[in-house]
XYZ file of C-alpha atoms in Angstrom:
733
model
C -5.639 -5.047 -26.280
C -3.251 -6.459 -23.689
C -2.974 -3.138 -21.858
C -6.723 -2.514 -21.911
C -7.424 -5.978 -20.521
C -4.851 -5.419 -17.813
C -6.540 -2.164 -16.839
C -9.928 -3.865 -16.782
C -8.571 -6.709 -14.644
C -7.130 -4.240 -12.163
C -10.384 -2.340 -11.891
C -12.338 -5.588 -11.662
C -10.305 -6.856 -8.756
C -9.685 -3.632 -6.851
C -12.659 -1.399 -7.446
C -15.774 -2.941 -8.897
C -16.673 -5.895 -11.060
C -16.241 -5.170 -14.757
C -16.876 -7.885 -17.275
C -14.161 -8.266 -19.926
C -15.934 -7.980 -23.244
C -14.981 -8.066 -26.879
C -14.415 -4.431 -27.715
C -15.036 -2.771 -31.028
C -12.220 -0.728 -32.534
C -13.889 2.607 -31.627
C -14.362 1.403 -28.058
C -10.714 0.344 -27.868
C -9.673 3.794 -29.022
C -12.012 5.387 -26.509
C -10.613 3.321 -23.637
C -7.050 4.022 -24.695
C -7.785 7.726 -24.814
C -9.544 7.574 -21.459
C -6.681 5.794 -19.735
C -3.844 7.699 -21.391
C -1.521 8.880 -18.668
C -2.953 6.487 -16.076
C 0.089 4.427 -14.998
C -0.151 0.904 -13.690
C 1.677 0.691 -10.381
C 3.297 -2.190 -8.580
C 3.921 -0.841 -5.098
C 6.347 -3.185 -3.499
C 9.182 -4.257 -1.313
C 11.033 -7.507 -2.156
C 9.927 -8.900 -4.544
C 9.478 -5.560 -6.278
C 6.831 -6.595 -8.842
C 3.803 -8.260 -7.278
C 1.320 -8.995 -10.035
C 3.444 -11.156 -12.364
C 6.683 -13.132 -12.419
C 9.745 -11.101 -13.408
C 13.042 -12.952 -13.809
C 16.497 -11.864 -15.053
C 16.009 -8.202 -14.086
C 18.203 -5.865 -16.126
C 18.071 -2.350 -14.686
C 19.251 0.752 -16.536
C 19.176 4.457 -15.683
C 17.643 6.641 -18.379
C 16.529 10.253 -17.935
C 17.125 10.173 -14.149
C 14.776 7.222 -13.774
C 15.383 3.498 -13.337
C 13.993 1.275 -16.083
C 13.671 -2.442 -15.488
C 13.753 -4.919 -18.384
C 13.110 -8.402 -16.943
C 12.136 -11.605 -18.655
C 8.556 -12.687 -17.990
C 8.006 -16.147 -16.539
C 4.506 -17.498 -17.064
C 2.659 -20.696 -16.262
C 3.246 -23.030 -19.241
C 0.254 -23.380 -21.561
C -0.979 -26.736 -22.818
C 1.667 -28.429 -24.898
C 4.638 -26.824 -23.140
C 6.890 -28.446 -20.564
C 5.620 -27.647 -17.087
C 9.020 -28.217 -15.482
C 10.915 -25.705 -17.629
C 11.154 -21.972 -18.291
C 8.277 -20.473 -20.248
C 8.509 -16.861 -21.498
C 6.539 -15.304 -24.335
C 7.094 -11.528 -24.019
C 8.835 -8.656 -22.254
C 7.446 -5.836 -20.123
C 9.268 -2.673 -19.111
C 8.848 -1.073 -15.690
C 10.085 2.267 -14.368
C 10.580 3.926 -11.000
C 12.020 7.094 -9.564
C 12.220 5.844 -5.968
C 12.734 2.054 -6.352
C 9.496 1.551 -4.447
C 6.728 2.574 -6.880
C 7.083 0.628 -10.130
C 5.025 1.530 -13.189
C 4.299 -1.258 -15.660
C 4.399 0.214 -19.175
C 3.132 -3.011 -20.673
C 4.486 -5.406 -23.290
C 7.289 -4.076 -25.497
C 8.253 -7.227 -27.456
C 6.344 -10.469 -27.861
C 7.504 -13.718 -29.471
C 5.039 -14.053 -32.343
C 5.625 -10.495 -33.552
C 9.374 -10.936 -34.077
C 10.019 -12.079 -37.668
C 12.970 -14.347 -36.929
C 11.612 -16.039 -33.747
C 10.074 -19.486 -33.996
C 6.343 -19.122 -33.196
C 5.200 -20.284 -29.772
C 8.740 -21.165 -28.743
C 8.340 -19.462 -25.318
C 12.086 -18.779 -25.100
C 12.315 -15.017 -24.607
C 15.089 -15.235 -22.024
C 17.178 -12.556 -20.255
C 17.345 -9.202 -22.152
C 19.199 -5.875 -21.941
C 18.611 -2.307 -23.127
C 21.043 0.564 -23.760
C 20.773 4.068 -25.206
C 22.893 5.689 -27.903
C 22.283 9.007 -29.658
C 18.650 9.171 -28.532
C 17.816 5.634 -29.679
C 17.134 2.719 -27.347
C 18.433 -0.715 -28.295
C 16.715 -3.681 -26.698
C 18.686 -6.943 -26.976
C 16.936 -10.246 -26.397
C 17.512 -13.970 -27.038
C 15.070 -16.502 -28.396
C 14.757 -19.659 -30.463
C 15.182 -18.854 -34.164
C 13.001 -20.291 -36.896
C 16.053 -21.567 -38.736
C 18.498 -23.829 -36.933
C 18.602 -24.828 -33.290
C 19.800 -23.252 -30.068
C 19.387 -19.529 -29.427
C 20.013 -16.332 -31.346
C 20.107 -12.721 -30.152
C 18.071 -9.978 -31.769
C 17.670 -6.262 -31.265
C 14.592 -4.015 -31.237
C 14.872 -0.241 -31.505
C 12.766 2.593 -30.027
C 12.827 6.342 -29.533
C 11.840 5.969 -25.869
C 12.909 3.588 -23.091
C 9.240 2.615 -22.810
C 8.906 1.818 -26.517
C 7.332 1.093 -28.863
C 10.225 -1.164 -29.889
C 10.493 -2.356 -33.486
C 12.403 -5.637 -33.864
C 14.995 -5.986 -36.592
C 13.986 -8.624 -39.162
C 17.067 -10.796 -38.497
C 19.066 -11.683 -35.381
C 22.642 -10.474 -34.939
C 24.953 -12.591 -37.073
C 27.766 -14.317 -35.243
C 25.955 -14.735 -31.901
C 24.637 -18.136 -30.911
C 23.643 -18.031 -27.270
C 21.528 -16.532 -24.537
C 21.349 -13.605 -22.136
C 22.928 -10.629 -23.940
C 24.445 -7.673 -22.069
C 25.900 -4.559 -23.701
C 28.721 -2.575 -22.087
C 29.242 0.955 -23.391
C 32.849 1.399 -22.367
C 34.800 4.569 -21.726
C 37.045 3.671 -24.675
C 34.187 4.717 -26.955
C 33.162 1.230 -28.042
C 30.158 -0.935 -27.206
C 30.766 -4.585 -26.308
C 28.152 -7.318 -26.224
C 28.476 -10.250 -23.801
C 26.373 -13.396 -24.050
C 26.143 -17.082 -23.219
C 28.809 -18.280 -20.818
C 31.038 -15.218 -20.963
C 31.622 -14.630 -24.666
C 32.354 -11.006 -25.632
C 32.612 -9.146 -28.961
C 32.699 -5.531 -30.052
C 29.652 -4.018 -31.766
C 29.657 -1.761 -34.776
C 28.604 1.873 -34.147
C 25.140 1.002 -35.513
C 24.671 -1.219 -32.413
C 23.100 -3.920 -34.614
C 26.084 -5.864 -35.899
C 29.342 -7.311 -34.632
C 32.420 -5.298 -35.598
C 34.586 -6.665 -38.400
C 37.808 -6.461 -36.362
C 36.688 -8.846 -33.608
C 39.067 -11.741 -32.939
C 37.938 -15.210 -33.964
C 38.825 -18.591 -32.557
C 38.179 -22.258 -33.272
C 36.146 -23.972 -30.546
C 35.540 -27.701 -30.228
C 32.184 -29.064 -29.081
C 32.596 -32.807 -28.820
C 33.481 -33.964 -32.313
C 32.493 -30.650 -33.854
C 34.783 -27.707 -34.465
C 33.340 -24.267 -35.097
C 34.605 -20.725 -35.465
C 33.346 -18.241 -32.897
C 33.551 -14.462 -32.900
C 35.062 -12.588 -29.962
C 36.736 -13.915 -26.840
C 35.772 -16.121 -23.930
C 36.187 -13.786 -20.946
C 35.645 -16.606 -18.434
C 38.519 -18.690 -19.733
C 40.396 -20.032 -16.719
C 37.914 -18.622 -14.176
C 35.387 -20.558 -12.052
C 32.707 -21.049 -14.675
C 30.856 -24.293 -14.123
C 27.549 -23.924 -16.011
C 28.190 -20.180 -16.206
C 25.605 -18.028 -17.988
C 24.009 -14.602 -18.139
C 26.998 -12.231 -17.821
C 26.506 -8.625 -16.794
C 29.409 -6.237 -17.390
C 29.824 -2.690 -16.113
C 32.542 -0.117 -15.527
C 33.321 1.623 -12.231
C 36.256 2.738 -10.093
C 38.601 2.579 -13.088
C 37.846 -1.137 -13.548
C 35.741 -3.289 -15.822
C 33.632 -5.805 -13.895
C 32.357 -9.033 -15.384
C 29.676 -10.497 -13.115
C 27.979 -13.796 -13.848
C 25.994 -16.709 -12.371
C 27.722 -20.073 -12.121
C 27.256 -23.270 -10.144
C 29.671 -23.464 -7.241
C 28.149 -26.587 -5.703
C 24.566 -27.449 -6.615
C 22.852 -24.156 -7.485
C 23.946 -20.817 -8.874
C 25.895 -18.107 -7.131
C 26.741 -14.656 -8.494
C 30.489 -14.324 -8.954
C 32.643 -11.596 -10.480
C 35.990 -10.814 -12.065
C 37.837 -7.560 -12.779
C 39.987 -6.267 -15.627
C 41.489 -3.071 -17.048
C 40.254 -4.077 -20.491
C 36.613 -4.681 -21.446
C 37.555 -7.885 -23.344
C 39.864 -9.098 -20.568
C 41.764 -10.928 -19.433
C 39.692 -10.931 -16.229
C 40.843 -11.930 -12.755
C 38.330 -13.760 -10.565
C 37.620 -11.931 -7.279
C 34.858 -13.787 -5.485
C 31.148 -14.014 -4.718
C 28.617 -11.178 -4.908
C 25.697 -13.325 -3.739
C 25.747 -16.926 -2.481
C 23.254 -19.659 -3.292
C 19.590 -19.033 -2.512
C 18.689 -20.568 0.839
C 15.519 -22.149 -0.514
C 17.344 -24.048 -3.269
C 16.210 -21.920 -6.218
C 18.534 -23.182 -8.961
C 19.068 -19.957 -10.931
C 20.032 -16.387 -10.258
C 20.436 -13.595 -12.804
C 21.186 -9.970 -12.173
C 22.269 -6.450 -13.077
C 24.110 -3.710 -11.199
C 23.540 0.044 -11.417
C 24.468 3.250 -9.656
C 21.417 5.400 -8.998
C 21.675 8.726 -7.219
C 25.027 7.802 -5.704
C 24.055 4.348 -4.392
C 24.912 1.040 -6.049
C 22.189 -1.605 -6.306
C 22.072 -5.279 -7.208
C 18.959 -6.440 -9.059
C 18.490 -10.221 -8.978
C 15.762 -12.856 -8.909
C 14.450 -15.519 -6.564
C 11.326 -17.695 -6.519
C 9.665 -15.939 -3.558
C 6.180 -16.181 -5.103
C 6.643 -19.774 -6.313
C 8.616 -21.577 -3.615
C 7.900 -25.014 -5.080
C 8.649 -23.974 -8.679
C 11.995 -22.347 -9.368
C 11.139 -21.723 -13.035
C 8.773 -18.921 -12.005
C 10.876 -16.173 -10.457
C 10.536 -12.640 -9.121
C 12.826 -9.604 -9.212
C 14.391 -8.219 -6.029
C 16.786 -5.371 -5.138
C 19.387 -4.889 -2.452
C 22.171 -2.398 -1.912
C 25.698 -3.155 -3.102
C 28.938 -1.762 -1.696
C 32.582 -1.663 -2.832
C 35.724 -2.024 -0.770
C 38.424 0.685 -1.052
C 40.396 -1.483 -3.493
C 37.412 -1.740 -5.844
C 36.378 -5.261 -4.905
C 32.707 -5.903 -4.207
C 31.309 -6.793 -0.813
C 29.008 -9.797 -0.644
C 25.385 -8.649 -0.873
C 22.997 -9.759 1.829
C 19.514 -10.661 0.614
C 16.703 -8.891 2.475
C 12.933 -9.045 2.489
C 12.738 -5.290 3.031
C 14.580 -4.404 -0.149
C 15.412 -0.767 -0.808
C 13.810 2.636 -1.169
C 11.875 4.858 1.179
C 8.186 4.076 1.487
C 5.778 6.946 1.752
C 3.530 6.289 4.716
C 0.519 6.536 2.398
C 1.727 3.563 0.331
C 0.618 0.029 1.034
C 3.557 -1.195 3.115
C 4.048 -4.954 3.110
C 5.115 -4.983 6.729
C 5.689 -8.741 6.555
C 8.800 -7.949 4.461
C 10.477 -6.645 7.578
C 14.059 -5.436 8.071
C 14.571 -7.307 11.343
C 12.537 -9.234 13.908
C 12.627 -10.821 17.335
C 13.314 -14.524 17.785
C 10.537 -16.841 16.682
C 8.940 -14.536 14.095
C 8.088 -16.427 10.901
C 6.908 -15.551 7.386
C 4.805 -17.599 5.015
C 2.599 -17.083 1.978
C -0.940 -15.946 2.737
C -2.316 -17.954 -0.163
C -0.359 -20.837 -1.704
C -2.542 -20.732 -4.839
C -2.686 -16.988 -5.493
C 0.845 -16.348 -4.307
C 0.800 -12.706 -5.413
C -1.294 -11.994 -2.322
C 2.171 -12.063 -0.781
C 3.278 -13.003 2.698
C 2.310 -12.646 6.327
C 4.548 -12.316 9.353
C 3.548 -14.091 12.557
C 4.652 -12.805 15.962
C 4.186 -15.850 18.169
C 4.127 -14.458 21.713
C 3.722 -11.347 23.791
C 6.778 -9.161 23.286
C 7.434 -10.377 19.745
C 8.181 -7.622 17.256
C 9.043 -6.851 13.644
C 10.868 -3.765 12.403
C 10.458 -2.097 9.005
C 12.954 0.592 8.045
C 12.587 3.879 6.189
C 8.995 5.132 6.122
C 8.402 8.777 5.233
C 5.714 10.495 7.329
C 6.114 13.938 5.760
C 3.075 13.074 3.594
C 0.764 12.706 6.620
C -1.349 15.742 7.483
C -4.365 14.347 9.322
C -3.805 10.635 9.248
C -5.073 7.357 10.568
C -3.856 3.762 10.374
C -5.211 0.892 8.298
C -3.816 -2.546 9.054
C -4.515 -6.118 7.947
C -4.220 -8.512 10.900
C -5.234 -11.980 12.025
C -5.306 -13.673 15.439
C -6.630 -16.787 17.133
C -7.582 -15.005 20.369
C -8.435 -11.501 21.508
C -5.223 -9.563 21.581
C -3.588 -6.178 21.226
C -0.787 -4.710 19.143
C 1.081 -1.427 18.931
C 2.692 0.418 16.051
C 5.790 2.095 17.445
C 8.643 4.265 16.262
C 12.216 2.927 15.938
C 12.178 0.184 18.579
C 10.013 -2.296 20.466
C 9.836 0.206 23.332
C 9.552 3.274 21.111
C 6.877 5.925 21.051
C 3.429 4.556 20.183
C 1.854 5.782 16.941
C -1.289 3.682 17.254
C -2.755 0.896 19.341
C -5.208 -1.731 18.113
C -7.310 -3.889 20.406
C -8.333 -6.874 18.327
C -11.518 -8.651 19.440
C -11.946 -11.843 17.451
C -13.647 -14.020 20.053
C -16.712 -12.425 21.687
C -17.539 -13.111 25.283
C -19.790 -16.038 26.063
C -23.323 -14.878 27.026
C -24.118 -15.085 30.703
C -25.578 -18.516 31.357
C -24.284 -19.833 28.025
C -25.691 -19.795 24.495
C -28.650 -22.019 25.401
C -29.828 -19.607 28.081
C -29.388 -16.567 25.820
C -30.121 -17.638 22.225
C -30.684 -14.060 21.005
C -27.348 -12.901 22.318
C -25.634 -15.988 20.912
C -27.126 -15.327 17.481
C -25.213 -12.062 17.178
C -21.853 -13.348 18.382
C -19.300 -12.964 15.611
C -16.405 -15.378 15.755
C -13.574 -13.898 13.716
C -10.729 -16.035 14.935
C -8.041 -16.731 12.310
C -9.739 -14.429 9.809
C -8.017 -11.535 8.055
C -9.483 -8.308 9.399
C -8.883 -4.768 8.184
C -8.536 -2.602 11.268
C -8.406 1.190 11.521
C -6.982 3.205 14.379
C -6.402 6.838 15.163
C -2.856 8.095 15.435
C -1.724 9.201 18.857
C 1.574 10.386 17.441
C 2.935 11.170 13.968
C 6.716 11.039 13.455
C 8.608 13.708 11.562
C 10.189 12.754 8.255
C 11.706 9.328 7.655
C 11.726 6.815 10.485
C 11.447 3.089 11.225
C 8.227 1.299 12.177
C 8.006 -1.469 14.755
C 4.952 -3.683 15.310
C 4.782 -5.223 18.780
C 2.586 -8.053 19.999
C 1.089 -6.792 23.250
C -1.267 -9.689 23.921
C -1.164 -13.381 24.644
C -1.000 -15.756 21.710
C 0.140 -15.479 18.106
C -0.613 -12.456 15.945
C -0.192 -12.314 12.152
C 0.177 -9.123 10.109
C 0.019 -8.516 6.366
C 0.263 -4.819 5.536
C -0.083 -1.350 6.990
C -1.081 1.900 5.340
C -1.520 5.401 6.676
C -4.208 7.513 5.069
C -5.051 11.180 5.316
C -8.605 12.027 6.183
C -10.514 14.469 4.054
C -10.592 17.799 5.800
C -13.734 17.361 7.879
C -12.793 19.903 10.560
C -10.552 22.906 11.100
C -9.535 23.787 14.670
C -10.780 27.186 15.792
C -7.849 29.366 16.785
C -7.769 31.077 20.154
C -9.379 34.522 19.891
C -10.647 33.724 16.400
C -13.110 36.229 14.981
C -16.768 35.240 15.408
C -18.259 33.057 12.688
C -21.595 33.369 10.944
C -24.019 30.801 9.592
C -23.369 29.787 5.988
C -25.485 30.951 3.039
C -28.201 28.435 3.921
C -28.088 29.270 7.636
C -26.277 26.143 8.835
C -24.025 26.438 11.886
C -20.502 25.134 11.283
C -18.691 26.193 14.469
C -19.076 23.898 17.464
C -17.500 22.721 20.667
C -17.551 18.917 20.514
C -16.809 16.607 23.428
C -14.945 13.403 22.747
C -17.519 10.592 22.650
C -18.842 8.950 25.781
C -18.972 5.154 25.649
C -22.645 4.170 25.451
C -23.111 0.695 23.925
C -26.305 0.306 21.909
C -26.717 -2.760 19.744
C -29.448 -1.133 17.668
C -31.110 2.204 17.016
C -34.718 1.054 17.334
C -34.489 1.259 21.127
C -34.293 5.059 20.871
C -37.847 5.832 21.992
C -38.799 9.196 23.492
C -38.818 7.798 27.013
C -35.505 5.962 26.553
C -33.810 9.059 25.166
C -35.100 11.438 27.833
C -33.960 9.015 30.515
C -30.485 8.531 29.085
C -29.855 12.068 27.785
C -30.804 13.563 31.135
C -28.508 11.342 33.167
C -25.441 13.101 34.489
C -22.367 11.788 32.695
C -20.109 14.662 33.746
C -20.527 17.606 36.068
C -22.179 20.643 34.577
C -23.253 18.928 31.381
C -26.294 21.239 31.108
C -24.640 24.385 32.454
C -20.997 24.288 31.448
C -19.784 26.718 28.778
C -16.729 24.764 27.711
C -13.490 26.016 26.234
C -11.262 24.449 23.631
C -8.977 21.886 25.258
C -10.939 21.770 28.512
C -11.100 18.297 30.054
C -13.960 16.711 31.942
C -14.172 13.553 34.019
C -17.074 11.382 32.947
C -18.113 8.911 35.655
C -21.397 7.074 35.250
C -23.227 3.785 35.642
C -23.658 1.858 32.410
C -26.070 -0.965 31.619
C -24.789 -3.615 29.215
C -27.657 -4.535 26.890
C -27.438 -7.920 25.144
C -26.672 -8.218 21.444
C -29.859 -8.116 19.403
C -31.778 -6.007 21.919
C -34.347 -3.922 20.078
C -33.977 -5.688 16.726
C -37.402 -7.330 16.910
C -36.633 -10.976 16.161
C -39.327 -12.241 18.456
C -37.102 -13.272 21.333
C -36.856 -11.583 24.697
C -36.000 -7.904 24.067
C -34.238 -7.031 27.291
C -32.219 -8.941 29.834
C -33.937 -9.736 33.073
C -30.970 -8.470 35.044
C -28.692 -6.331 32.868
C -25.084 -6.052 33.901
C -24.251 -2.646 35.372
C -20.725 -1.298 35.579
C -19.105 2.016 36.440
C -17.402 3.739 33.519
C -14.704 6.386 33.964
C -13.436 8.476 31.048
C -11.317 11.603 30.716
C -12.656 13.562 27.762
C -11.626 16.763 26.002
C -13.642 19.523 24.354
C -12.570 20.559 20.839
C -13.453 23.889 19.185
C -13.920 23.076 15.509
C -15.257 24.502 12.278
C -16.994 21.811 10.236
C -16.063 21.861 6.555
C -19.554 20.594 5.742
C -23.027 21.719 6.664
C -23.503 18.286 8.230
C -21.131 17.946 11.154
C -19.528 14.523 10.736
C -19.481 13.157 14.271
C -18.409 9.739 13.064
C -15.215 11.235 11.636
C -14.743 13.271 14.805
C -14.937 10.067 16.857
C -12.607 8.301 14.455
C -9.930 10.884 15.132
C -10.525 11.900 18.736
C -12.476 9.057 20.296
C -11.767 5.621 21.657
C -14.945 4.230 20.075
C -16.868 5.162 16.936
C -20.011 3.064 17.449
C -22.204 2.850 20.511
C -21.293 6.302 21.770
C -22.897 9.523 22.984
C -21.798 12.904 21.628
C -22.222 16.334 23.237
C -22.141 19.498 21.163
C -22.291 23.131 22.291
C -22.323 26.374 20.351
C -22.643 29.977 21.545
C -24.888 32.321 19.603
C -24.678 36.130 19.938
C -27.669 38.202 18.833
C -27.816 41.989 18.549
C -31.571 41.875 19.147
C -34.326 39.427 19.945
C -35.134 37.162 16.985
C -38.666 35.925 17.587
C -40.813 33.155 16.144
C -37.995 31.047 14.725
C -37.785 27.290 14.639
C -34.789 25.100 15.333
C -34.382 22.764 12.327
C -32.223 19.664 12.866
C -31.213 16.592 10.954
C -29.245 13.816 12.618
C -28.077 10.364 11.745
C -29.531 8.426 14.698
C -31.340 10.016 17.640
C -30.597 13.404 19.153
C -31.897 15.926 21.674
C -31.437 19.722 21.674
C -31.669 22.401 24.379
C -31.679 26.163 23.920
C -30.723 28.151 27.005
C -31.322 25.140 29.225
C -34.790 24.297 27.902
C -35.551 21.149 25.909
C -36.304 22.379 22.404
C -36.345 19.369 20.079
C -36.144 15.577 20.276
C -35.407 13.321 17.306
C -36.102 9.715 18.263
C -35.852 6.366 16.542
C -33.558 5.111 13.771
C -32.977 8.096 11.491
C -31.033 9.321 8.485
C -29.176 12.611 8.279
C -31.644 14.801 6.347
C -31.597 18.557 6.679
C -34.622 20.014 8.487
C -35.692 16.467 9.369
C -37.428 17.823 12.483
C -38.362 21.330 13.600
C -39.125 22.748 17.009
C -42.065 24.877 18.093
C -41.640 28.634 17.756
C -38.855 29.942 19.955
C -36.962 33.184 20.513
C -33.260 33.789 20.122
C -32.820 36.410 22.778
C -30.623 39.463 22.534
C -27.120 38.696 23.794
C -25.805 35.225 24.468
C -27.692 32.005 23.662
C -26.370 28.556 24.460
C -27.417 25.742 22.130
C -26.628 22.208 23.317
C -27.122 18.926 21.570
C -26.684 15.258 22.408
C -26.446 12.682 19.635
C -26.418 8.943 20.243
C -25.618 6.099 17.870
C -25.698 2.355 17.906
C -24.013 0.378 15.127
C -24.300 3.200 12.579
C -22.615 6.471 11.711
C -23.539 9.813 13.247
C -23.773 13.280 11.697
C -25.973 16.284 12.389
C -26.919 19.608 10.834
C -28.529 22.587 12.579
C -30.037 25.891 11.480
C -32.865 28.260 12.402
C -35.770 29.027 10.064
C -38.157 31.965 10.190
C -41.928 31.905 9.738
C -41.565 31.755 5.959
C -39.076 28.913 6.082
C -36.137 31.145 5.221
C -32.788 30.595 6.974
C -32.011 32.930 9.872
C -28.499 34.373 9.530
C -28.430 37.659 11.471
C -26.405 36.368 14.424
C -22.825 35.356 15.165
C -21.214 32.250 16.653
C -18.544 33.098 19.197
C -16.828 30.329 21.181
C -14.252 32.605 22.828
C -16.461 34.570 25.186
C -15.403 34.713 28.802
């Protein structure tokens, strides 16, 4: 049930609202069958898991994949200490790239382990190793009999489980945080507590009989303990949670201990798995924010060493709720370990199509800050604030090989109108995309009192999170670094970026391509489209016949009714533009037009594109999204060239368009669609016309206000059948 509820919660928060209900057994089985093979992803930088707390991260490499076995911090329920660790179960996560993490759900939970005291919430740091095709999961908890901690083992046939706990804990171990080292000498050694080590039997479930034993005094008590204390004589104040591994011909014993006030990660080296060990130094110093604990593991994955550790990034005022992080680890030539530098960026290469938490940057200019977006729901993560013009943040290693026809999505916030750029490699690098962020609309002429209608439609979006999209002016090759630059005055905050591929709306028409034909229903797919002309319209209801004829017949560029354009041809659009007030034409009872509209001269350099539409309805909105500066309040021009082998008489031009449009055949007005419309095929039809033998030029102009724009065009004969006996050829001289 836990996994099903998790799935439902994800869909409820990210897709649509689904009420969590009590499910019957058949329904549970149905849901499980439906979602089989649907992984749950945590796409992340540091911290690497972003929907739950994950402390004490033990990483292991199984089957060429990294598996993560952390403990699971939770908010204490009623009756539990709220200032202490609270852990009731274990999840397992996996990744092949250290960036996408799949949550495989709960593998062991406290009240389903026979020897664990119910509701003890003490499932502390675990480990997992493989031997002969079996996976052994070692975990500590509070036993039903006696005090302190015991260590148990659960066994599975897969690193993802299901794990079946043994009925009793391992005899001879009283402590926390087990780690198992499978040494090159053929034996397995278990470490626990504050550095104790003993050899395991081949069954991996019991301590070997030939382990040394020693008498240990605790105050007035004397007790016999199995194994050896590997930290004897080493810096070990409040030491705990050892992690042992073998590399470079050495055995490494790494462990947290308190050097001053909070834990550091230290290490020692030996030629023998049970020591004696020689202390070498610090792997990671104290956390800067004062988080008391650290706990870790170290692996080699695909030739690179990594340190997995935890910090309280998502609970800065509560260091008993921690989150797993990763950074690279390096050795010196003599086998000693270099101190690891904590980063927000973490490791792994992000695909550009992933949600990239750009606030977890690799480097930044002076003055850039990070803070939680939401101090209550901390898993919403962080934001980075670039305080002034010229501020920048840099995020390393993004793979653009996945981008075919992409655009940018970005979550941003600002107090004033501003601008930002997404660049490659540096703050002066090549620009991928530019976003002009308008959060504070201009004050109406004469003030709000003089223009109440215009004031009504002003949208103040200052200091609000906005999801912005932008076309890409440039797409890098392969893996590169991203840099966000603040190009405007005032502070700018960013959350995440993502690059998405558009569905294939258009295919460029190759030079000297063979002529096309209408599709099976007669719709024309091949067009020359001009990048959109800026034509602000606050509403579509102003599109009356007289308004459209006036504005469609204005000259925006030379030869707009005579030019036979070519792919890539540029035109200079220079025209006078009236700025209508917000709300004009919406019919709210106030004055519908300004007494003296502002008029300005607009200059644009626009390009013609020869394209085949993948759909019968030509998606102008998507065309503008890719090739235009604006997507709303624009005017589109479309041209196609029709070749007929003979006269085709008594046909009708049938058009559907989202918003208003006007159509000319061979220079003559043929059809006008006015008003606020929807894209419906054959929405309007012309009088009878003739497609003459030879060349015919069909032109269209489509205008939109705040809505999307598409169109579809075909010719119908007297019986309403599609006309298809002609060709579309854009390459004629």
